Each structure stands twice: as structure tokens, then as C-alpha cells.
PDB file of C-alpha atoms in Angstrom:
ATOM      1  CA  SER A   1     109.651 -52.244 -46.346  1.00 81.00           C
ATOM      2  CA  GLU A   2     109.267 -55.991 -46.869  1.00 83.00           C
ATOM      3  CA  ALA A   3     105.738 -56.018 -45.440  1.00 83.00           C
ATOM      4  CA  LEU A   4     104.609 -53.309 -47.840  1.00 90.00           C
ATOM      5  CA  GLU A   5     106.219 -55.127 -50.757  1.00 88.00           C
ATOM      6  CA  ALA A   6     104.399 -58.334 -49.767  1.00 87.00           C
ATOM      7  CA  VAL A   7     101.084 -56.456 -49.829  1.00 91.00           C
ATOM      8  CA  ARG A   8     101.906 -55.002 -53.257  1.00 95.00           C
ATOM      9  CA  VAL A   9     102.725 -58.455 -54.635  1.00 95.00           C
ATOM     10  CA  ARG A  10      99.522 -59.908 -53.219  1.00 95.00           C
ATOM     11  CA  LEU A  11      97.562 -57.081 -54.862  1.00 95.00           C
ATOM     12  CA  ALA A  12      99.378 -57.852 -58.124  1.00 96.00           C
ATOM     13  CA  ALA A  13      98.252 -61.497 -57.765  1.00 97.00           C
ATOM     14  CA  VAL A  14      94.649 -60.371 -57.227  1.00 96.00           C
ATOM     15  CA  GLN A  15      94.953 -58.234 -60.370  1.00 96.00           C
ATOM     16  CA  GLY A  16      96.538 -61.082 -62.355  1.00 95.00           C
ATOM     17  CA  LYS A  17      99.834 -59.304 -63.010  1.00 97.00           C
ATOM     18  CA  SER A  18     101.830 -62.451 -63.712  1.00 95.00           C
ATOM     19  CA  ASP A  19     105.099 -60.754 -64.645  1.00 96.00           C
ATOM     20  CA  ARG A  20     105.141 -58.712 -61.449  1.00 96.00           C
ATOM     21  CA  VAL A  21     104.282 -61.649 -59.197  1.00 96.00           C
ATOM     22  CA  MET A  22     106.602 -64.202 -60.788  1.00 96.00           C
ATOM     23  CA  THR A  23     109.507 -61.723 -60.873  1.00 95.00           C
ATOM     24  CA  TRP A  24     109.064 -61.199 -57.142  1.00 95.00           C
ATOM     25  CA  VAL A  25     108.792 -64.966 -56.526  1.00 95.00           C
ATOM     26  CA  LYS A  26     112.011 -65.614 -58.472  1.00 95.00           C
ATOM     27  CA  ALA A  27     113.789 -62.789 -56.628  1.00 93.00           C
ATOM     28  CA  GLN A  28     112.925 -64.463 -53.319  1.00 92.00           C
ATOM     29  CA  GLY A  29     114.664 -67.634 -54.448  1.00 88.00           C
ATOM     30  CA  SER A  30     114.850 -70.449 -51.928  1.00 87.00           C
ATOM     31  CA  SER A  31     113.957 -68.100 -49.074  1.00 90.00           C
ATOM     32  CA  ILE A  32     110.304 -67.867 -50.167  1.00 91.00           C
ATOM     33  CA  SER A  33     107.990 -69.647 -47.790  1.00 91.00           C
ATOM     34  CA  PRO A  34     105.396 -72.163 -48.955  1.00 93.00           C
ATOM     35  CA  ARG A  35     102.854 -70.092 -46.989  1.00 93.00           C
ATOM     36  CA  ALA A  36     103.637 -66.987 -49.060  1.00 93.00           C
ATOM     37  CA  LEU A  37     103.251 -68.993 -52.273  1.00 95.00           C
ATOM     38  CA  LYS A  38      99.927 -70.428 -51.073  1.00 96.00           C
ATOM     39  CA  ASP A  39      98.663 -66.937 -50.252  1.00 95.00           C
ATOM     40  CA  LEU A  40      99.588 -65.705 -53.726  1.00 96.00           C
ATOM     41  CA  PHE A  41      98.121 -68.831 -55.312  1.00 96.00           C
ATOM     42  CA  TYR A  42      94.749 -68.349 -53.619  1.00 96.00           C
ATOM     43  CA  ALA A  43      94.756 -64.630 -54.367  1.00 96.00           C
ATOM     44  CA  ALA A  44      95.257 -65.351 -58.079  1.00 97.00           C
ATOM     45  CA  ARG A  45      92.949 -68.370 -58.284  1.00 95.00           C
ATOM     46  CA  ASN A  46      90.103 -66.797 -56.355  1.00 95.00           C
ATOM     47  CA  HIS A  47      90.122 -63.862 -58.779  1.00 96.00           C
ATOM     48  CA  GLY A  48      90.092 -66.023 -61.913  1.00 93.00           C
ATOM     49  CA  HIS A  49      93.751 -65.731 -62.907  1.00 95.00           C
ATOM     50  CA  HIS A  50      94.283 -69.414 -63.668  1.00 91.00           C
ATOM     51  CA  THR A  51      97.503 -69.076 -65.646  1.00 93.00           C
ATOM     52  CA  LEU A  52      99.157 -67.205 -62.782  1.00 96.00           C
ATOM     53  CA  ALA A  53      97.677 -69.644 -60.262  1.00 95.00           C
ATOM     54  CA  ALA A  54      99.129 -72.555 -62.269  1.00 95.00           C
ATOM     55  CA  SER A  55     102.585 -70.946 -62.304  1.00 96.00           C
ATOM     56  CA  LEU A  56     102.435 -70.407 -58.555  1.00 97.00           C
ATOM     57  CA  ALA A  57     101.150 -73.934 -57.918  1.00 96.00           C
ATOM     58  CA  GLU A  58     103.953 -75.376 -60.065  1.00 96.00           C
ATOM     59  CA  THR A  59     106.524 -73.356 -58.119  1.00 96.00           C
ATOM     60  CA  LEU A  60     104.998 -74.441 -54.826  1.00 96.00           C
ATOM     61  CA  TYR A  61     104.883 -78.107 -55.858  1.00 95.00           C
ATOM     62  CA  GLY A  62     108.536 -77.868 -56.861  1.00 93.00           C
ATOM     63  CA  ILE A  63     109.406 -76.706 -53.342  1.00 93.00           C
ATOM     64  CA  GLU A  64     106.988 -78.810 -51.331  1.00 93.00           C
ATOM     65  CA  GLN A  65     105.731 -82.048 -52.874  1.00 92.00           C
ATOM     66  CA  THR A  66     102.837 -82.997 -50.640  1.00 92.00           C
ATOM     67  CA  THR A  67      99.373 -84.329 -51.333  1.00 92.00           C
ATOM     68  CA  GLU A  68      98.021 -80.847 -50.605  1.00 93.00           C
ATOM     69  CA  THR A  69     100.259 -79.094 -53.135  1.00 94.00           C
ATOM     70  CA  ARG A  70      99.666 -81.880 -55.692  1.00 95.00           C
ATOM     71  CA  SER A  71      95.913 -81.380 -55.257  1.00 95.00           C
ATOM     72  CA  MET A  72      96.261 -77.618 -55.676  1.00 95.00           C
ATOM     73  CA  LEU A  73      98.242 -78.084 -58.872  1.00 96.00           C
ATOM     74  CA  ALA A  74      95.914 -80.751 -60.291  1.00 96.00           C
ATOM     75  CA  ALA A  75      92.821 -78.643 -59.607  1.00 95.00           C
ATOM     76  CA  THR A  76      94.452 -75.659 -61.272  1.00 94.00           C
ATOM     77  CA  TYR A  77      95.362 -77.715 -64.331  1.00 95.00           C
ATOM     78  CA  VAL A  78      91.795 -78.997 -64.662  1.00 95.00           C
ATOM     79  CA  THR A  79      90.302 -75.532 -64.185  1.00 93.00           C
ATOM     80  CA  GLY A  80      92.672 -74.219 -66.852  1.00 92.00           C
ATOM     81  CA  LYS A  81      91.767 -77.129 -69.183  1.00 94.00           C
ATOM     82  CA  GLN A  82      95.336 -78.437 -69.081  1.00 95.00           C
ATOM     83  CA  TYR A  83      94.077 -81.993 -68.923  1.00 97.00           C
ATOM     84  CA  VAL A  84      97.241 -83.759 -70.115  1.00 97.00           C
ATOM     85  CA  LYS A  85      99.238 -82.084 -67.351  1.00 97.00           C
ATOM     86  CA  ALA A  86      96.607 -83.081 -64.772  1.00 97.00           C
ATOM     87  CA  VAL A  87      96.610 -86.717 -65.895  1.00 97.00           C
ATOM     88  CA  ASN A  88     100.411 -86.862 -65.935  1.00 96.00           C
ATOM     89  CA  LEU A  89     100.559 -85.404 -62.427  1.00 96.00           C
ATOM     90  CA  LEU A  90      97.966 -87.764 -60.947  1.00 96.00           C
ATOM     91  CA  ARG A  91      98.618 -90.941 -62.926  1.00 93.00           C
ATOM     92  CA  GLY A  92     100.292 -93.549 -60.803  1.00 82.00           C
ATOM     93  CA  ALA A  93      99.967 -91.646 -57.533  1.00 85.00           C
ATOM     94  CA  LYS A  94      99.915 -94.127 -54.662  1.00 80.00           C
ATOM     95  CA  SER A  95      96.739 -92.665 -53.237  1.00 85.00           C
ATOM     96  CA  LEU A  96      94.334 -90.068 -54.503  1.00 86.00           C
ATOM     97  CA  SER A  97      92.080 -87.942 -52.368  1.00 88.00           C
ATOM     98  CA  ASP A  98      88.467 -87.671 -53.514  1.00 85.00           C
ATOM     99  CA  ALA A  99      89.307 -84.284 -55.043  1.00 91.00           C
ATOM    100  CA  ASP A 100      92.328 -85.730 -56.865  1.00 93.00           C
ATOM    101  CA  GLU A 101      90.307 -88.647 -58.162  1.00 89.00           C
ATOM    102  CA  ASN A 102      87.599 -86.252 -59.367  1.00 90.00           C
ATOM    103  CA  ASN A 103      90.223 -84.162 -61.170  1.00 94.00           C
ATOM    104  CA  TYR A 104      91.840 -87.278 -62.654  1.00 94.00           C
ATOM    105  CA  LEU A 105      88.479 -88.541 -63.919  1.00 90.00           C
ATOM    106  CA  MET A 106      87.485 -85.113 -65.242  1.00 91.00           C
ATOM    107  CA  ALA A 107      90.753 -84.801 -67.150  1.00 95.00           C
ATOM    108  CA  LEU A 108      90.592 -88.362 -68.475  1.00 92.00           C
ATOM    109  CA  THR A 109      86.964 -87.937 -69.513  1.00 89.00           C
ATOM    110  CA  GLN A 110      87.785 -84.801 -71.472  1.00 92.00           C
ATOM    111  CA  LEU A 111      90.828 -86.379 -73.140  1.00 94.00           C
ATOM    112  CA  ALA A 112      88.981 -89.642 -73.839  1.00 90.00           C
ATOM    113  CA  LYS A 113      86.580 -87.829 -76.150  1.00 87.00           C
ATOM    114  CA  THR A 114      89.317 -87.492 -78.773  1.00 90.00           C
ATOM    115  CA  SER A 115      91.977 -90.036 -77.811  1.00 92.00           C
ATOM    116  CA  PRO A 116      91.730 -93.838 -77.835  1.00 91.00           C
ATOM    117  CA  GLU A 117      94.752 -93.981 -75.501  1.00 93.00           C
ATOM    118  CA  TYR A 118      92.990 -91.925 -72.829  1.00 93.00           C
ATOM    119  CA  ARG A 119      89.720 -93.837 -73.400  1.00 88.00           C
ATOM    120  CA  ARG A 120      91.576 -97.062 -72.569  1.00 87.00           C
ATOM    121  CA  GLU A 121      93.202 -95.481 -69.527  1.00 91.00           C
ATOM    122  CA  LEU A 122      89.826 -94.253 -68.293  1.00 88.00           C
ATOM    123  CA  GLY A 123      88.243 -97.658 -68.892  1.00 84.00           C
ATOM    124  CA  ASP A 124      91.060 -99.507 -67.112  1.00 85.00           C
ATOM    125  CA  TYR A 125      91.114 -97.126 -64.159  1.00 85.00           C
ATOM    126  CA  ALA A 126      87.358 -96.995 -63.671  1.00 84.00           C
ATOM    127  CA  ALA A 127      86.936-100.764 -64.077  1.00 81.00           C
ATOM    128  CA  SER A 128      89.617-101.452 -61.459  1.00 81.00           C
ATOM    129  CA  ARG A 129      88.035 -98.976 -59.031  1.00 81.00           C
ATOM    130  CA  LEU A 130      84.494-100.250 -59.638  1.00 80.00           C
ATOM    131  CA  ASN A 131      85.525-103.732 -58.577  1.00 76.00           C
ATOM    132  CA  GLY A 132      86.702-102.410 -55.215  1.00 76.00           C
ATOM    133  CA  SER A 133      84.638-101.437 -52.224  1.00 80.00           C
ATOM    134  CA  LEU A 134      83.550 -97.882 -52.923  1.00 79.00           C
ATOM    135  CA  PRO A 135      80.624 -95.827 -51.696  1.00 81.00           C
ATOM    136  CA  GLU A 136      77.663 -95.937 -54.065  1.00 81.00           C
ATOM    137  CA  LYS A 137      78.060 -92.246 -54.955  1.00 82.00           C
ATOM    138  CA  ARG A 138      81.682 -92.824 -56.071  1.00 81.00           C
ATOM    139  CA  LYS A 139      80.678 -95.887 -58.119  1.00 82.00           C
ATOM    140  CA  LEU A 140      77.967 -93.899 -59.879  1.00 84.00           C
ATOM    141  CA  ALA A 141      80.454 -91.135 -60.684  1.00 81.00           C
ATOM    142  CA  LEU A 142      82.802 -93.707 -62.240  1.00 81.00           C
ATOM    143  CA  ILE A 143      79.967 -95.258 -64.238  1.00 83.00           C
ATOM    144  CA  TYR A 144      78.910 -91.842 -65.570  1.00 83.00           C
ATOM    145  CA  ALA A 145      82.532 -91.059 -66.480  1.00 79.00           C
ATOM    146  CA  LEU A 146      82.740 -94.317 -68.452  1.00 79.00           C
ATOM    147  CA  ILE A 147      79.458 -93.657 -70.233  1.00 81.00           C
ATOM    148  CA  ASP A 148      80.484 -90.079 -71.052  1.00 77.00           C
ATOM    149  CA  ALA A 149      83.704 -91.390 -72.598  1.00 74.00           C
ATOM    150  CA  GLY A 150      81.878 -94.037 -74.614  1.00 76.00           C
ATOM    151  CA  GLN A 151      83.317 -96.876 -72.523  1.00 74.00           C
ATOM    152  CA  ILE A 152      80.077 -98.799 -72.036  1.00 78.00           C
ATOM    153  CA  GLU A 153      81.558-102.316 -71.843  1.00 78.00           C
ATOM    154  CA  PRO A 154      83.385-101.951 -68.499  1.00 75.00           C
ATOM    155  CA  ALA A 155      80.371-100.131 -67.069  1.00 75.00           C
ATOM    156  CA  MET A 156      77.686-102.670 -68.124  1.00 81.00           C
ATOM    157  CA  PRO A 157      77.914-105.083 -65.171  1.00 78.00           C
ATOM    158  CA  HIS A 158      77.527-102.156 -62.811  1.00 76.00           C
ATOM    159  CA  ILE A 159      74.791-100.482 -64.863  1.00 77.00           C
ATOM    160  CA  ARG A 160      72.749-103.698 -64.570  1.00 75.00           C
ATOM    161  CA  THR A 161      73.145-103.542 -60.784  1.00 75.00           C
ATOM    162  CA  TYR A 162      71.597-100.076 -60.670  1.00 69.00           C
ATOM    163  CA  ALA A 163      68.955-100.706 -63.357  1.00 63.00           C
TER     164      ALA A 163
END
């Protein structure tokens, strides 16, 4: 029955059986519900199967492009150390949730360690955000991200404030 098959696929997600899960997802085609994909995503992610979780999140985001599904995908990319994908997904978004901004900063910080391009992007982003009205905790997180990436110059005026 369909219900039994759904249970089997969820178990396959828990076990990290990517081929089994993604074959079932593809067989469902456009009739698959976002809820079913979310269930499979969480089953895979919560059991440490990040590659499968990323595939499911990408499929879900392709069907339903919302801030929730974008956040799920970005978090999965960061957890799986796919920082370029996370930055590309979040860059230029009109608004970022706190979780999205944390993932964007985490990805940029990691990429900035080896790339001048990402160092500049981190510096520009953090400097623009620091000049806005943010809670102190958020400002400190941005300052630490700049320092970690070696971008001391844009952080200095704000470091002096907290010194």
C-alpha cells in the first residue's frame, strides 16, 4: 500500500539510503507534497545524512521557494561545508532571517580565509550591516566575523566602541 511504502521510504531516509529515497521522490513527480519532502529531509538531516538532506532540500526548494525552504537549504549547505552554494543562495536575498544571516556569515567567513573576493564581500556586507540599527549581540557577531576573516579595518570603529 502507499502508506506502507511511505514508511519504508522514511526509514530509508533515516538510514541514509540516498538512491532508494531519491528514486521514490522522482517517481512521485509533481504529485509529491512539500510536507512529504520536509518529513524526509528532517529524517535524513536528524540522522546525519547531510548529502541526502541537501538533495531533498534542493528538490523541495525547486518546488516551493519560500523563506523557510531557502533557510532549510542554506543550513544544509553550511552543515555540509558547501559554502559557495550557501553564499550563492543567500547573496542578494531581499531579507534574511537571523538563521539565514548566520549561515551567510558562516559561509563567507570560511570562504574568506582563502579568497580575497569573499573577504571583500564579507567586509562590505558586515560594514553595511554594522552601520544600521542592530542589537548589540548581532553587531558583536559581525565584528567577530570580520576579525576572523582578517578584515580589521571595517571593524575598527566598532571595536573602539566596545573597548
